[in-house]
Short mmCIF file of C-alpha atoms in Angstrom, two decimals:
data_model
loop_
_atom_site.label_atom_id
_atom_site.label_comp_id
_atom_site.label_asym_id
_atom_site.label_seq_id
_atom_site.Cartn_x
_atom_site.Cartn_y
_atom_site.Cartn_z
CA MET A 1 139.59 -164.38 -32.61
CA THR A 2 138.28 -167.53 -34.29
CA GLN A 3 139.29 -166.27 -37.71
CA ILE A 4 142.87 -165.56 -36.61
CA ALA A 5 143.18 -169.00 -35.03
CA THR A 6 142.10 -170.76 -38.22
CA GLU A 7 144.03 -168.56 -40.70
CA ALA A 8 147.49 -168.82 -39.11
CA PRO A 9 148.17 -172.56 -39.79
CA ARG A 10 147.05 -172.18 -43.41
CA GLU A 11 149.58 -169.42 -43.98
CA THR A 12 152.39 -171.47 -42.42
CA TYR A 13 151.44 -174.53 -44.47
CA SER A 14 151.52 -172.58 -47.73
CA ARG A 15 154.95 -171.06 -46.93
CA ARG A 16 156.40 -174.50 -46.22
CA SER A 17 154.92 -176.03 -49.33
CA ALA A 18 156.42 -173.26 -51.42
CA ARG A 19 159.89 -174.00 -50.03
CA ALA A 20 159.58 -177.71 -50.86
CA TYR A 21 158.19 -176.84 -54.29
CA VAL A 22 161.06 -174.46 -55.12
CA LEU A 23 163.62 -176.97 -53.85
CA SER A 24 162.15 -179.78 -55.98
CA ALA A 25 162.15 -177.50 -59.04
CA LEU A 26 165.84 -176.46 -58.93
CA GLY A 27 167.24 -179.63 -60.53
CA PRO A 28 164.55 -180.05 -63.22
CA VAL A 29 164.77 -176.34 -64.16
CA THR A 30 168.54 -176.77 -64.62
CA VAL A 31 168.03 -179.85 -66.80
CA VAL A 32 165.40 -178.03 -68.89
CA ALA A 33 167.82 -175.08 -69.29
CA GLY A 34 170.39 -177.54 -70.70
CA ILE A 35 167.80 -179.04 -73.08
CA VAL A 36 166.65 -175.59 -74.30
CA TRP A 37 170.29 -174.58 -74.85
CA ALA A 38 170.90 -177.82 -76.81
CA LEU A 39 167.90 -177.05 -79.02
CA LEU A 40 169.05 -173.46 -79.60
CA GLN A 41 172.70 -174.36 -80.33
CA PRO A 42 172.79 -178.01 -81.50
CA TYR A 43 176.13 -177.39 -83.27
CA ARG A 44 177.82 -177.17 -79.85
CA LEU A 45 176.84 -180.80 -79.17
CA THR A 46 179.72 -182.46 -80.98
CA PHE A 47 178.45 -186.02 -80.43
CA LEU A 48 175.72 -185.18 -82.96
CA HIS A 49 178.43 -184.78 -85.62
CA PRO A 50 181.37 -186.79 -84.23
CA ARG A 51 183.34 -187.11 -87.47
CA ASP A 52 186.86 -185.60 -87.18
CA GLN A 53 186.26 -184.48 -83.58
CA GLY A 54 189.04 -184.94 -81.03
CA PHE A 55 188.80 -186.62 -77.62
CA TRP A 56 188.03 -183.47 -75.60
CA TRP A 57 185.44 -182.22 -78.09
CA LEU A 58 183.57 -185.50 -77.69
CA LEU A 59 183.99 -185.71 -73.91
CA VAL A 60 183.13 -182.16 -72.81
CA GLU A 61 179.69 -181.18 -74.12
CA PRO A 62 178.53 -178.03 -72.30
CA GLN A 63 174.76 -178.61 -72.61
CA LEU A 64 175.14 -182.18 -71.34
CA LEU A 65 177.22 -180.90 -68.42
CA VAL A 66 174.38 -178.54 -67.42
CA MET A 67 171.87 -181.42 -67.59
CA LEU A 68 174.22 -183.70 -65.64
CA VAL A 69 174.72 -181.17 -62.82
CA GLY A 70 170.95 -180.60 -62.56
CA ALA A 71 170.21 -184.34 -62.54
CA LEU A 72 172.92 -185.20 -59.98
CA PHE A 73 171.73 -182.39 -57.72
CA HIS A 74 168.11 -183.53 -58.01
CA PHE A 75 168.78 -187.21 -57.33
CA LEU A 76 171.65 -187.00 -54.83
CA VAL A 77 171.02 -183.84 -52.78
CA VAL A 78 167.31 -183.00 -52.93
CA PRO A 79 165.65 -186.22 -51.57
CA SER A 80 167.35 -186.14 -48.15
CA LEU A 81 166.95 -182.37 -47.99
CA LEU A 82 163.18 -182.66 -48.59
CA GLU A 83 163.03 -185.32 -45.87
CA ASP A 84 164.79 -183.00 -43.42
CA LEU A 85 162.62 -180.06 -44.45
CA ASN A 86 159.43 -182.04 -43.81
CA GLU A 87 160.78 -183.25 -40.47
CA PHE A 88 161.73 -179.70 -39.51
CA ASP A 89 158.28 -178.40 -40.50
CA GLU A 90 156.56 -181.09 -38.42
CA GLU A 91 158.76 -180.34 -35.40
CA GLU A 92 158.00 -176.62 -35.59
CA PRO A 93 155.07 -175.62 -33.35
CA MET B 1 195.45 -181.23 -73.24
CA PRO B 2 191.90 -179.90 -73.47
CA PRO B 3 191.40 -176.58 -75.28
CA PRO B 4 190.98 -173.67 -72.82
CA GLU B 5 187.27 -173.31 -73.61
CA HIS B 6 186.69 -176.91 -72.45
CA VAL B 7 188.45 -176.14 -69.17
CA HIS B 8 186.17 -173.12 -68.75
CA TRP B 9 183.09 -175.30 -69.34
CA LEU B 10 184.27 -177.86 -66.79
CA PHE B 11 184.79 -175.13 -64.20
CA ALA B 12 181.41 -173.66 -65.18
CA SER B 13 179.86 -176.98 -64.11
CA GLY B 14 181.60 -176.65 -60.74
CA PHE B 15 180.24 -173.12 -60.32
CA LEU B 16 176.75 -174.28 -61.34
CA ALA B 17 176.91 -177.02 -58.70
CA LEU B 18 178.03 -174.45 -56.11
CA GLY B 19 175.14 -172.19 -57.12
CA LEU B 20 172.60 -174.99 -56.75
CA PHE B 21 173.94 -176.05 -53.33
CA LEU B 22 173.83 -172.48 -52.06
CA LEU B 23 170.40 -171.79 -53.58
CA ALA B 24 169.05 -174.90 -51.86
CA GLU B 25 170.59 -173.72 -48.57
CA ALA B 26 169.01 -170.27 -49.07
CA VAL B 27 165.60 -171.87 -49.74
CA VAL B 28 165.50 -174.26 -46.77
CA GLY B 29 167.55 -172.18 -44.35
CA ARG B 30 170.87 -172.92 -42.68
CA GLU B 31 169.35 -174.99 -39.87
CA VAL B 32 167.72 -177.55 -42.19
CA TRP B 33 170.68 -177.57 -44.59
CA ARG B 34 173.05 -178.52 -41.74
CA LYS B 35 170.87 -181.31 -40.36
CA ARG B 36 173.17 -183.76 -42.12
CA ARG B 37 176.87 -183.20 -41.62
CA TRP B 38 177.93 -184.07 -45.16
CA ARG B 39 175.72 -181.30 -46.51
CA ALA B 40 177.48 -178.65 -44.43
CA TYR B 41 180.74 -179.73 -46.08
CA LEU B 42 179.30 -179.91 -49.59
CA TRP B 43 179.90 -176.45 -51.03
CA PRO B 44 183.14 -175.69 -49.14
CA SER B 45 184.69 -178.98 -50.27
CA THR B 46 183.53 -178.36 -53.86
CA MET B 47 185.17 -174.92 -53.70
CA PHE B 48 188.36 -176.43 -52.23
CA LEU B 49 188.53 -179.11 -54.94
CA MET B 50 187.96 -176.51 -57.65
CA GLY B 51 190.88 -174.55 -56.21
CA LEU B 52 192.97 -177.72 -56.28
CA GLY B 53 191.94 -178.27 -59.91
CA MET B 54 193.12 -174.77 -60.77
CA TRP B 55 196.77 -175.74 -60.13
CA PRO B 56 197.10 -178.01 -63.19
CA VAL B 57 195.50 -175.21 -65.21
CA MET B 58 198.17 -172.86 -63.93
CA ALA B 59 200.94 -175.35 -64.62
CA PHE B 60 199.92 -176.49 -68.10
CA PHE B 61 198.29 -173.41 -69.67
CA THR B 62 201.38 -171.24 -69.85
CA SER B 63 200.45 -168.85 -72.65
CA SER B 64 201.69 -165.89 -70.59
CA THR B 65 203.13 -165.11 -67.18
CA LEU B 66 200.02 -163.07 -66.35
CA HIS B 67 197.81 -166.10 -67.10
CA MET B 68 199.92 -168.27 -64.80
CA LEU B 69 199.86 -165.71 -62.00
CA ALA B 70 196.10 -165.20 -62.32
CA HIS B 71 195.34 -168.92 -62.27
CA GLY B 72 197.72 -169.39 -59.34
CA ALA B 73 195.98 -166.60 -57.43
CA TRP B 74 192.56 -168.18 -58.10
CA ALA B 75 193.83 -171.56 -56.95
CA GLU B 76 195.10 -170.06 -53.69
CA VAL B 77 192.03 -168.00 -52.81
CA MET B 78 189.56 -170.75 -53.76
CA MET B 79 191.41 -173.26 -51.58
CA LEU B 80 191.66 -170.73 -48.75
CA ALA B 81 187.93 -169.89 -48.93
CA GLY B 82 186.95 -173.57 -49.18
CA ALA B 83 189.22 -174.51 -46.27
CA ALA B 84 187.96 -171.62 -44.11
CA GLU B 85 184.32 -172.60 -44.70
CA LEU B 86 185.18 -176.27 -44.04
CA GLY B 87 186.80 -175.24 -40.77
CA LEU B 88 183.74 -173.21 -39.79
CA ALA B 89 181.37 -176.07 -40.75
CA SER B 90 183.33 -178.58 -38.67
CA GLY B 91 183.58 -176.20 -35.71
CA LYS B 92 187.38 -176.18 -35.77
CA LEU B 93 187.34 -172.49 -36.69
CA ARG B 94 185.16 -170.36 -34.46
CA SER B 95 185.78 -166.74 -35.43
CA PRO B 96 183.13 -165.45 -37.86
CA LEU B 97 185.92 -163.37 -39.43
CA TRP B 98 186.91 -166.51 -41.37
CA ARG B 99 183.77 -165.88 -43.46
CA LEU B 100 185.67 -162.96 -44.98
CA ALA B 101 187.93 -165.48 -46.77
CA ILE B 102 185.28 -165.92 -49.46
CA VAL B 103 184.99 -162.13 -49.79
CA LEU B 104 188.75 -162.03 -50.37
CA ALA B 105 188.37 -164.79 -52.95
CA PHE B 106 185.75 -162.75 -54.84
CA VAL B 107 187.86 -159.58 -54.80
CA VAL B 108 191.12 -161.31 -55.80
CA THR B 109 189.35 -163.31 -58.52
CA GLY B 110 187.70 -160.20 -59.95
CA ALA B 111 190.91 -158.17 -59.88
CA ALA B 112 192.95 -161.01 -61.44
CA LEU B 113 190.39 -161.42 -64.21
CA LEU B 114 190.54 -157.72 -65.06
CA VAL B 115 194.32 -157.46 -64.80
CA HIS B 116 195.14 -160.54 -66.89
CA GLU B 117 192.82 -159.61 -69.78
CA GLN B 118 194.89 -157.27 -71.91
CA ASN B 119 192.44 -156.80 -74.80
CA ASP B 120 189.46 -154.48 -74.73
CA TRP B 121 185.83 -155.57 -74.21
CA PHE B 122 184.89 -156.14 -77.86
CA PHE B 123 188.16 -157.73 -79.05
CA GLN B 124 186.38 -161.09 -79.01
CA ARG B 125 184.04 -163.09 -76.78
CA SER B 126 186.58 -164.39 -74.26
CA ALA B 127 187.95 -160.85 -73.74
CA PHE B 128 184.40 -159.57 -73.18
CA LEU B 129 183.69 -162.39 -70.73
CA HIS B 130 186.91 -161.78 -68.80
CA HIS B 131 185.92 -158.12 -68.29
CA LEU B 132 182.32 -159.07 -67.43
CA LEU B 133 183.40 -161.83 -65.05
CA GLY B 134 185.91 -159.53 -63.37
CA TRP B 135 183.35 -156.81 -62.70
CA THR B 136 180.72 -159.39 -61.69
CA PHE B 137 183.04 -160.83 -59.05
CA LEU B 138 184.00 -157.39 -57.73
CA VAL B 139 180.39 -156.14 -57.51
CA ALA B 140 179.02 -159.46 -56.25
CA ALA B 141 181.57 -159.43 -53.40
CA VAL B 142 178.90 -157.47 -51.54
CA PHE B 143 176.89 -160.72 -51.18
CA PRO B 144 179.48 -162.82 -49.30
CA LEU B 145 180.32 -159.70 -47.29
CA GLY B 146 176.65 -159.23 -46.35
CA ARG B 147 176.38 -162.96 -45.67
CA ALA B 148 179.35 -162.72 -43.29
CA LEU B 149 177.83 -159.79 -41.44
CA ARG B 150 174.21 -161.01 -41.49
CA PRO B 151 174.33 -164.83 -41.82
CA ARG B 152 170.53 -165.20 -41.63
CA SER B 153 169.74 -162.73 -44.41
CA ALA B 154 167.89 -164.47 -47.26
CA VAL B 155 168.78 -161.64 -49.66
CA PHE B 156 172.54 -162.01 -49.16
CA ALA B 157 172.33 -165.83 -49.19
CA SER B 158 170.33 -165.84 -52.45
CA GLY B 159 172.54 -163.18 -54.04
CA PHE B 160 175.63 -165.20 -53.10
CA ALA B 161 174.15 -168.32 -54.72
CA LEU B 162 172.96 -166.51 -57.85
CA ALA B 163 176.41 -164.93 -58.31
CA PHE B 164 177.80 -168.46 -58.83
CA VAL B 165 175.01 -169.31 -61.28
CA ALA B 166 175.75 -166.10 -63.24
CA VAL B 167 179.47 -166.96 -63.31
CA ALA B 168 178.61 -170.46 -64.58
CA VAL B 169 176.49 -168.99 -67.42
CA MET B 170 179.35 -166.67 -68.42
CA LEU B 171 181.92 -169.47 -68.37
CA TYR B 172 179.65 -171.74 -70.44
CA SER B 173 179.38 -168.91 -73.00
CA ASP B 174 183.13 -168.78 -73.43
CA ARG B 175 184.76 -169.80 -76.71
CA ASP B 176 188.45 -169.57 -77.58
CA VAL B 177 187.79 -167.45 -80.67
CA ALA B 178 184.25 -166.21 -81.29
CA PRO B 179 182.47 -162.91 -81.94
CA VAL B 180 180.69 -160.98 -79.21
CA PHE B 181 177.58 -159.05 -80.27
CA GLY B 182 178.90 -159.15 -83.83
CA HIS B 183 182.38 -157.85 -82.92
CA LEU B 184 185.50 -159.89 -83.65
CA SER B 185 188.90 -158.29 -84.06
CA PRO B 186 190.80 -159.51 -87.16
CA MET B 187 193.77 -160.02 -84.81
CA ALA B 188 191.84 -162.57 -82.72
CA GLY B 189 192.10 -165.35 -85.34
CA GLU B 190 189.60 -167.62 -87.08
CA PRO B 191 186.51 -168.69 -85.11
CA HIS B 192 185.96 -172.48 -84.87
CA ARG B 193 182.39 -172.38 -86.18
#
């Protein structure tokens, strides 16, 4: 009986931490994916060789778009979501 | 006017954002995700705006009637799915059957992709991606369908989110003229680089 009573909270704690950990990793993993892609295909980043490139080629850089989406998600969506997740976890019996 | 590949990359960013929103919702659960009202509206409004953005694509990229019809169909079903989910999130729509709007969007999108690509798989990269995207949407329609029937299922919620991430990867891979696995038809034209 004593063992069950002490093990249960530990299990719950680890599940909750994993959720927060995964959530915090989504944005950075996306940004890293963009960086890795930029390293693998630098020729698709036209701002590195801007000569004779048109407006759209300089504006729309796919690897930068990936990094931008990841960063915006991480800084605009994740903080309040982590707050709510912690609050929810504390409220749960 | 941007080249078509740039338009695909911009839409890829929208799909990536959708994927991240839905993955986050799958991770924390619907209850936590909806603790703030603006978050409940986040992915449906993104979907709606992407549908809205598809109209100029339909109007200005008039290479063929089939292209126009396909882009028009995507615009309609994306706006319908976004609006239905917005209505459900706000409580103005109550029937869970409205969740089938996104299933319809997947099926129509997949079918339109397959119908409007007239070249075979290995003609060039964009032809390959149109076929792959079409079949991905058709097969992945099982996830929004499962999500509609079992809203609390983590498997369907995660599959739904990852389908958008996969679509984003495919759209980012698109080039106007480029080889695919070493294949490039001489009729496709000269690749950029």
